[in-house]
mmCIF file of C-alpha atoms in Angstrom:
data_model
loop_
_atom_site.group_PDB
_atom_site.id
_atom_site.type_symbol
_atom_site.label_atom_id
_atom_site.label_comp_id
_atom_site.label_asym_id
_atom_site.label_seq_id
_atom_site.Cartn_x
_atom_site.Cartn_y
_atom_site.Cartn_z
ATOM 1 C CA UNK A 1 84.060 71.397 -23.467
ATOM 2 C CA UNK A 2 81.943 71.331 -26.635
ATOM 3 C CA UNK A 3 82.594 69.288 -29.798
ATOM 4 C CA UNK A 4 81.259 70.756 -33.053
ATOM 5 C CA UNK A 5 81.238 68.756 -36.302
ATOM 6 C CA UNK A 6 78.600 67.906 -38.893
ATOM 7 C CA UNK A 7 79.717 64.250 -38.993
ATOM 8 C CA UNK A 8 78.304 62.139 -36.113
ATOM 9 C CA UNK A 9 81.134 59.619 -36.440
ATOM 10 C CA UNK A 10 83.759 62.366 -36.048
ATOM 11 C CA UNK A 11 81.997 63.724 -32.961
ATOM 12 C CA UNK A 12 81.841 60.249 -31.460
ATOM 13 C CA UNK A 13 85.501 59.682 -32.192
ATOM 14 C CA UNK A 14 86.552 62.879 -30.443
ATOM 15 C CA UNK A 15 84.281 62.077 -27.483
ATOM 16 C CA UNK A 16 85.967 58.685 -27.163
ATOM 17 C CA UNK A 17 89.491 60.099 -27.398
ATOM 18 C CA UNK A 18 88.821 62.931 -24.959
ATOM 19 C CA UNK A 19 87.167 60.475 -22.570
ATOM 20 C CA UNK A 20 90.571 58.855 -22.048
ATOM 21 C CA UNK A 21 91.483 61.824 -19.853
ATOM 22 C CA UNK A 22 89.206 62.024 -16.823
ATOM 23 C CA UNK A 23 89.996 65.709 -16.353
ATOM 24 C CA UNK A 24 88.342 66.625 -19.666
ATOM 25 C CA UNK A 25 84.560 66.915 -19.443
ATOM 26 C CA UNK A 26 82.751 66.925 -22.792
ATOM 27 C CA UNK A 27 79.442 68.524 -21.870
ATOM 28 C CA UNK A 28 77.899 68.537 -25.330
ATOM 29 C CA UNK A 29 78.156 68.320 -29.100
ATOM 30 C CA UNK A 30 76.524 70.152 -32.005
ATOM 31 C CA UNK A 31 76.508 69.729 -35.781
ATOM 32 C CA UNK A 32 76.762 73.333 -37.000
ATOM 33 C CA UNK A 33 77.972 76.811 -36.098
ATOM 34 C CA UNK A 34 74.623 78.324 -35.128
ATOM 35 C CA UNK A 35 73.888 75.509 -32.683
ATOM 36 C CA UNK A 36 77.394 75.897 -31.256
ATOM 37 C CA UNK A 37 76.801 79.595 -30.555
ATOM 38 C CA UNK A 38 73.551 78.829 -28.753
ATOM 39 C CA UNK A 39 75.208 76.055 -26.735
ATOM 40 C CA UNK A 40 78.056 78.329 -25.660
ATOM 41 C CA UNK A 41 75.585 81.007 -24.571
ATOM 42 C CA UNK A 42 73.619 78.510 -22.500
ATOM 43 C CA UNK A 43 76.369 76.324 -21.030
ATOM 44 C CA UNK A 44 79.601 78.376 -21.165
ATOM 45 C CA UNK A 45 82.191 75.673 -21.974
ATOM 46 C CA UNK A 46 85.854 76.552 -21.523
ATOM 47 C CA UNK A 47 86.937 75.058 -24.854
ATOM 48 C CA UNK A 48 85.131 74.527 -28.152
ATOM 49 C CA UNK A 49 86.568 71.962 -30.572
ATOM 50 C CA UNK A 50 85.279 73.435 -33.850
ATOM 51 C CA UNK A 51 85.139 71.927 -37.321
ATOM 52 C CA UNK A 52 86.110 74.362 -40.076
ATOM 53 C CA UNK A 53 83.823 73.228 -42.885
ATOM 54 C CA UNK A 54 80.157 72.644 -42.053
ATOM 55 C CA UNK A 55 76.845 73.200 -43.843
ATOM 56 C CA UNK A 56 75.148 76.457 -42.904
ATOM 57 C CA UNK A 57 77.266 78.576 -40.590
ATOM 58 C CA UNK A 58 80.826 77.317 -40.802
ATOM 59 C CA UNK A 59 83.669 77.416 -38.332
ATOM 60 C CA UNK A 60 85.097 80.891 -39.041
ATOM 61 C CA UNK A 61 81.780 82.730 -38.650
ATOM 62 C CA UNK A 62 80.831 80.779 -35.528
ATOM 63 C CA UNK A 63 84.280 81.293 -34.017
ATOM 64 C CA UNK A 64 84.087 85.052 -34.483
ATOM 65 C CA UNK A 65 80.784 85.212 -32.615
ATOM 66 C CA UNK A 66 81.840 82.845 -29.833
ATOM 67 C CA UNK A 67 85.123 84.650 -29.201
ATOM 68 C CA UNK A 68 83.416 88.056 -29.138
ATOM 69 C CA UNK A 69 80.581 86.981 -26.858
ATOM 70 C CA UNK A 70 82.215 84.601 -24.384
ATOM 71 C CA UNK A 71 85.452 83.576 -22.705
ATOM 72 C CA UNK A 72 85.447 80.201 -24.480
ATOM 73 C CA UNK A 73 88.588 79.323 -26.417
ATOM 74 C CA UNK A 74 88.104 77.774 -29.840
ATOM 75 C CA UNK A 75 90.360 75.004 -31.131
ATOM 76 C CA UNK A 76 89.789 74.364 -34.842
ATOM 77 C CA UNK A 77 89.930 70.897 -36.329
ATOM 78 C CA UNK A 78 90.345 70.367 -40.035
ATOM 79 C CA UNK A 79 91.792 68.340 -42.874
ATOM 80 C CA UNK A 80 95.153 69.141 -44.428
ATOM 81 C CA UNK A 81 93.692 70.763 -47.553
ATOM 82 C CA UNK A 82 91.864 73.656 -45.860
ATOM 83 C CA UNK A 83 94.589 76.258 -45.368
ATOM 84 C CA UNK A 84 92.385 79.147 -46.525
ATOM 85 C CA UNK A 85 89.749 78.284 -43.946
ATOM 86 C CA UNK A 86 92.414 77.944 -41.268
ATOM 87 C CA UNK A 87 93.598 81.474 -41.931
ATOM 88 C CA UNK A 88 90.005 82.638 -41.541
ATOM 89 C CA UNK A 89 89.633 80.634 -38.308
ATOM 90 C CA UNK A 90 92.769 82.071 -36.744
ATOM 91 C CA UNK A 91 91.999 85.616 -37.808
ATOM 92 C CA UNK A 92 88.516 85.111 -36.319
ATOM 93 C CA UNK A 93 90.172 84.372 -32.977
ATOM 94 C CA UNK A 94 90.649 80.606 -32.770
ATOM 95 C CA UNK A 95 93.466 79.581 -30.444
ATOM 96 C CA UNK A 96 94.901 77.086 -32.896
ATOM 97 C CA UNK A 97 94.015 73.976 -34.840
ATOM 98 C CA UNK A 98 94.310 70.216 -35.052
ATOM 99 C CA UNK A 99 94.201 67.838 -37.976
ATOM 100 C CA UNK A 100 91.409 65.322 -37.548
ATOM 101 C CA UNK A 101 93.820 62.385 -37.728
ATOM 102 C CA UNK A 102 96.108 63.582 -34.917
ATOM 103 C CA UNK A 103 97.249 61.014 -32.352
ATOM 104 C CA UNK A 104 95.050 60.806 -29.220
ATOM 105 C CA UNK A 105 97.776 62.115 -26.907
ATOM 106 C CA UNK A 106 98.306 65.120 -29.209
ATOM 107 C CA UNK A 107 94.566 65.893 -29.164
ATOM 108 C CA UNK A 108 94.375 65.665 -25.378
ATOM 109 C CA UNK A 109 97.485 67.820 -24.944
ATOM 110 C CA UNK A 110 96.104 70.413 -27.374
ATOM 111 C CA UNK A 111 92.835 70.679 -25.453
ATOM 112 C CA UNK A 112 94.684 71.187 -22.163
ATOM 113 C CA UNK A 113 96.989 73.800 -23.687
ATOM 114 C CA UNK A 114 94.064 75.636 -25.236
ATOM 115 C CA UNK A 115 92.251 75.713 -21.890
ATOM 116 C CA UNK A 116 95.407 77.173 -20.306
ATOM 117 C CA UNK A 117 95.564 79.966 -22.885
ATOM 118 C CA UNK A 118 98.286 78.571 -25.157
ATOM 119 C CA UNK A 119 98.168 78.677 -28.944
ATOM 120 C CA UNK A 120 98.237 75.238 -30.525
ATOM 121 C CA UNK A 121 99.825 75.653 -33.966
ATOM 122 C CA UNK A 122 102.988 73.954 -35.144
ATOM 123 C CA UNK A 123 105.920 76.231 -35.910
ATOM 124 C CA UNK A 124 106.052 75.361 -39.614
ATOM 125 C CA UNK A 125 102.308 75.875 -39.970
ATOM 126 C CA UNK A 126 102.476 79.253 -38.227
ATOM 127 C CA UNK A 127 104.912 80.553 -40.821
ATOM 128 C CA UNK A 128 102.894 79.091 -43.698
ATOM 129 C CA UNK A 129 99.665 80.606 -42.447
ATOM 130 C CA UNK A 130 101.258 83.998 -41.877
ATOM 131 C CA UNK A 131 102.494 83.970 -45.464
ATOM 132 C CA UNK A 132 99.072 82.971 -46.800
ATOM 133 C CA UNK A 133 97.289 85.648 -44.769
ATOM 134 C CA UNK A 134 99.637 88.354 -46.032
ATOM 135 C CA UNK A 135 99.253 87.182 -49.633
ATOM 136 C CA UNK A 136 95.458 87.153 -49.385
ATOM 137 C CA UNK A 137 95.395 90.692 -47.972
ATOM 138 C CA UNK A 138 97.662 92.069 -50.711
ATOM 139 C CA UNK A 139 99.709 94.100 -48.223
ATOM 140 C CA UNK A 140 96.739 95.851 -46.604
ATOM 141 C CA UNK A 141 97.084 97.394 -43.181
ATOM 142 C CA UNK A 142 100.859 98.018 -43.254
ATOM 143 C CA UNK A 143 100.691 101.486 -41.640
ATOM 144 C CA UNK A 144 98.378 100.336 -38.855
ATOM 145 C CA UNK A 145 100.610 97.316 -38.233
ATOM 146 C CA UNK A 146 103.697 99.527 -37.919
ATOM 147 C CA UNK A 147 101.919 101.696 -35.353
ATOM 148 C CA UNK A 148 101.004 98.631 -33.304
ATOM 149 C CA UNK A 149 104.504 97.184 -33.417
ATOM 150 C CA UNK A 150 106.033 100.451 -32.180
ATOM 151 C CA UNK A 151 104.126 99.920 -28.921
ATOM 152 C CA UNK A 152 106.260 96.834 -28.201
ATOM 153 C CA UNK A 153 109.462 96.927 -26.193
ATOM 154 C CA UNK A 154 112.632 95.723 -27.872
ATOM 155 C CA UNK A 155 112.426 92.317 -26.210
ATOM 156 C CA UNK A 156 108.727 91.969 -27.019
ATOM 157 C CA UNK A 157 109.498 92.732 -30.653
ATOM 158 C CA UNK A 158 112.240 90.071 -30.641
ATOM 159 C CA UNK A 159 109.700 87.558 -29.366
ATOM 160 C CA UNK A 160 107.090 88.668 -31.893
ATOM 161 C CA UNK A 161 109.574 88.301 -34.750
ATOM 162 C CA UNK A 162 110.398 84.787 -33.556
ATOM 163 C CA UNK A 163 106.712 83.931 -33.607
ATOM 164 C CA UNK A 164 106.445 85.253 -37.185
ATOM 165 C CA UNK A 165 109.300 82.938 -38.187
ATOM 166 C CA UNK A 166 107.338 79.996 -36.803
ATOM 167 C CA UNK A 167 109.598 79.359 -33.797
ATOM 168 C CA UNK A 168 108.328 77.742 -30.617
ATOM 169 C CA UNK A 169 108.678 79.434 -27.231
ATOM 170 C CA UNK A 170 111.621 77.137 -26.466
ATOM 171 C CA UNK A 171 113.378 78.023 -29.731
ATOM 172 C CA UNK A 172 112.821 81.737 -29.164
ATOM 173 C CA UNK A 173 114.155 81.399 -25.631
ATOM 174 C CA UNK A 174 117.319 79.648 -26.787
ATOM 175 C CA UNK A 175 117.978 82.345 -29.387
ATOM 176 C CA UNK A 176 117.401 85.165 -26.881
ATOM 177 C CA UNK A 177 119.077 83.379 -23.936
ATOM 178 C CA UNK A 178 115.911 83.502 -21.802
ATOM 179 C CA UNK A 179 113.610 80.782 -20.474
ATOM 180 C CA UNK A 180 110.516 79.552 -22.291
ATOM 181 C CA UNK A 181 108.512 80.855 -19.339
ATOM 182 C CA UNK A 182 109.922 84.332 -19.843
ATOM 183 C CA UNK A 183 109.124 84.101 -23.548
ATOM 184 C CA UNK A 184 105.537 83.200 -22.660
ATOM 185 C CA UNK A 185 105.292 86.203 -20.340
ATOM 186 C CA UNK A 186 106.582 88.523 -23.063
ATOM 187 C CA UNK A 187 104.185 86.930 -25.549
ATOM 188 C CA UNK A 188 101.234 87.653 -23.285
ATOM 189 C CA UNK A 189 102.218 91.319 -23.378
ATOM 190 C CA UNK A 190 102.575 91.126 -27.158
ATOM 191 C CA UNK A 191 99.051 89.706 -27.445
ATOM 192 C CA UNK A 192 97.671 92.479 -25.236
ATOM 193 C CA UNK A 193 99.483 95.331 -26.989
ATOM 194 C CA UNK A 194 98.704 94.103 -30.501
ATOM 195 C CA UNK A 195 95.113 93.242 -29.597
ATOM 196 C CA UNK A 196 95.311 89.646 -30.819
ATOM 197 C CA UNK A 197 94.580 86.174 -29.454
ATOM 198 C CA UNK A 198 96.883 83.803 -31.312
ATOM 199 C CA UNK A 199 100.350 83.430 -32.794
ATOM 200 C CA UNK A 200 99.260 83.687 -36.409
ATOM 201 C CA UNK A 201 97.682 87.072 -35.723
ATOM 202 C CA UNK A 202 100.988 88.195 -34.185
ATOM 203 C CA UNK A 203 102.860 86.977 -37.240
ATOM 204 C CA UNK A 204 100.511 88.751 -39.634
ATOM 205 C CA UNK A 205 100.996 92.092 -37.879
ATOM 206 C CA UNK A 206 104.784 91.671 -37.726
ATOM 207 C CA UNK A 207 104.893 90.770 -41.425
ATOM 208 C CA UNK A 208 102.649 93.671 -42.396
ATOM 209 C CA UNK A 209 104.947 96.012 -40.473
ATOM 210 C CA UNK A 210 107.936 94.740 -42.431
ATOM 211 C CA UNK A 211 109.827 93.003 -39.622
ATOM 212 C CA UNK A 212 111.362 89.524 -39.736
ATOM 213 C CA UNK A 213 110.043 87.746 -42.846
ATOM 214 C CA UNK A 214 108.565 84.330 -42.143
ATOM 215 C CA UNK A 215 110.765 81.409 -43.095
ATOM 216 C CA UNK A 216 108.745 78.735 -44.871
#
């Protein structure tokens, strides 16, 4: 994996934490978005741990390029006061985000989940970010969103609405009386049909279409 941050101390800290798990191989680090893009092109890491705010090319722009040009999954890392940038990161295709002061076991788990294709965003934060994205877009794209949602089966729509409310796969499964594994399978179909890569993007489309308002 690749660690991207403009602060050397932060990069060193993440290298140390990730080094606790022998199955995680940090193959490099860069200090800005442009260097991260070049590194991904040359070395093809599975996961990129990407800072949101950096001089020059920041996290959102770099994430958009990396996601469009490679199979690497981007996991954003940020401080608690950067919600606007997080919306941009997730819309750009990041698989989720971490706060920089997360516990080591949480960071390691998030990296593994990202590598496996999961979205690493807390339920409460998912709903908050969906709300912020909708507010910033001033209701744009409602007709297109409705057309996309109509492609979902009834069960897939139930799952998508649960995601928009900020529920975890387990919580959705309990409500629908299905297993978390079945929820994940439905969610994969939701991602494919809606053309998205993370839970916030699902929530934005569901909210635009007028289904299941997010609870925040």
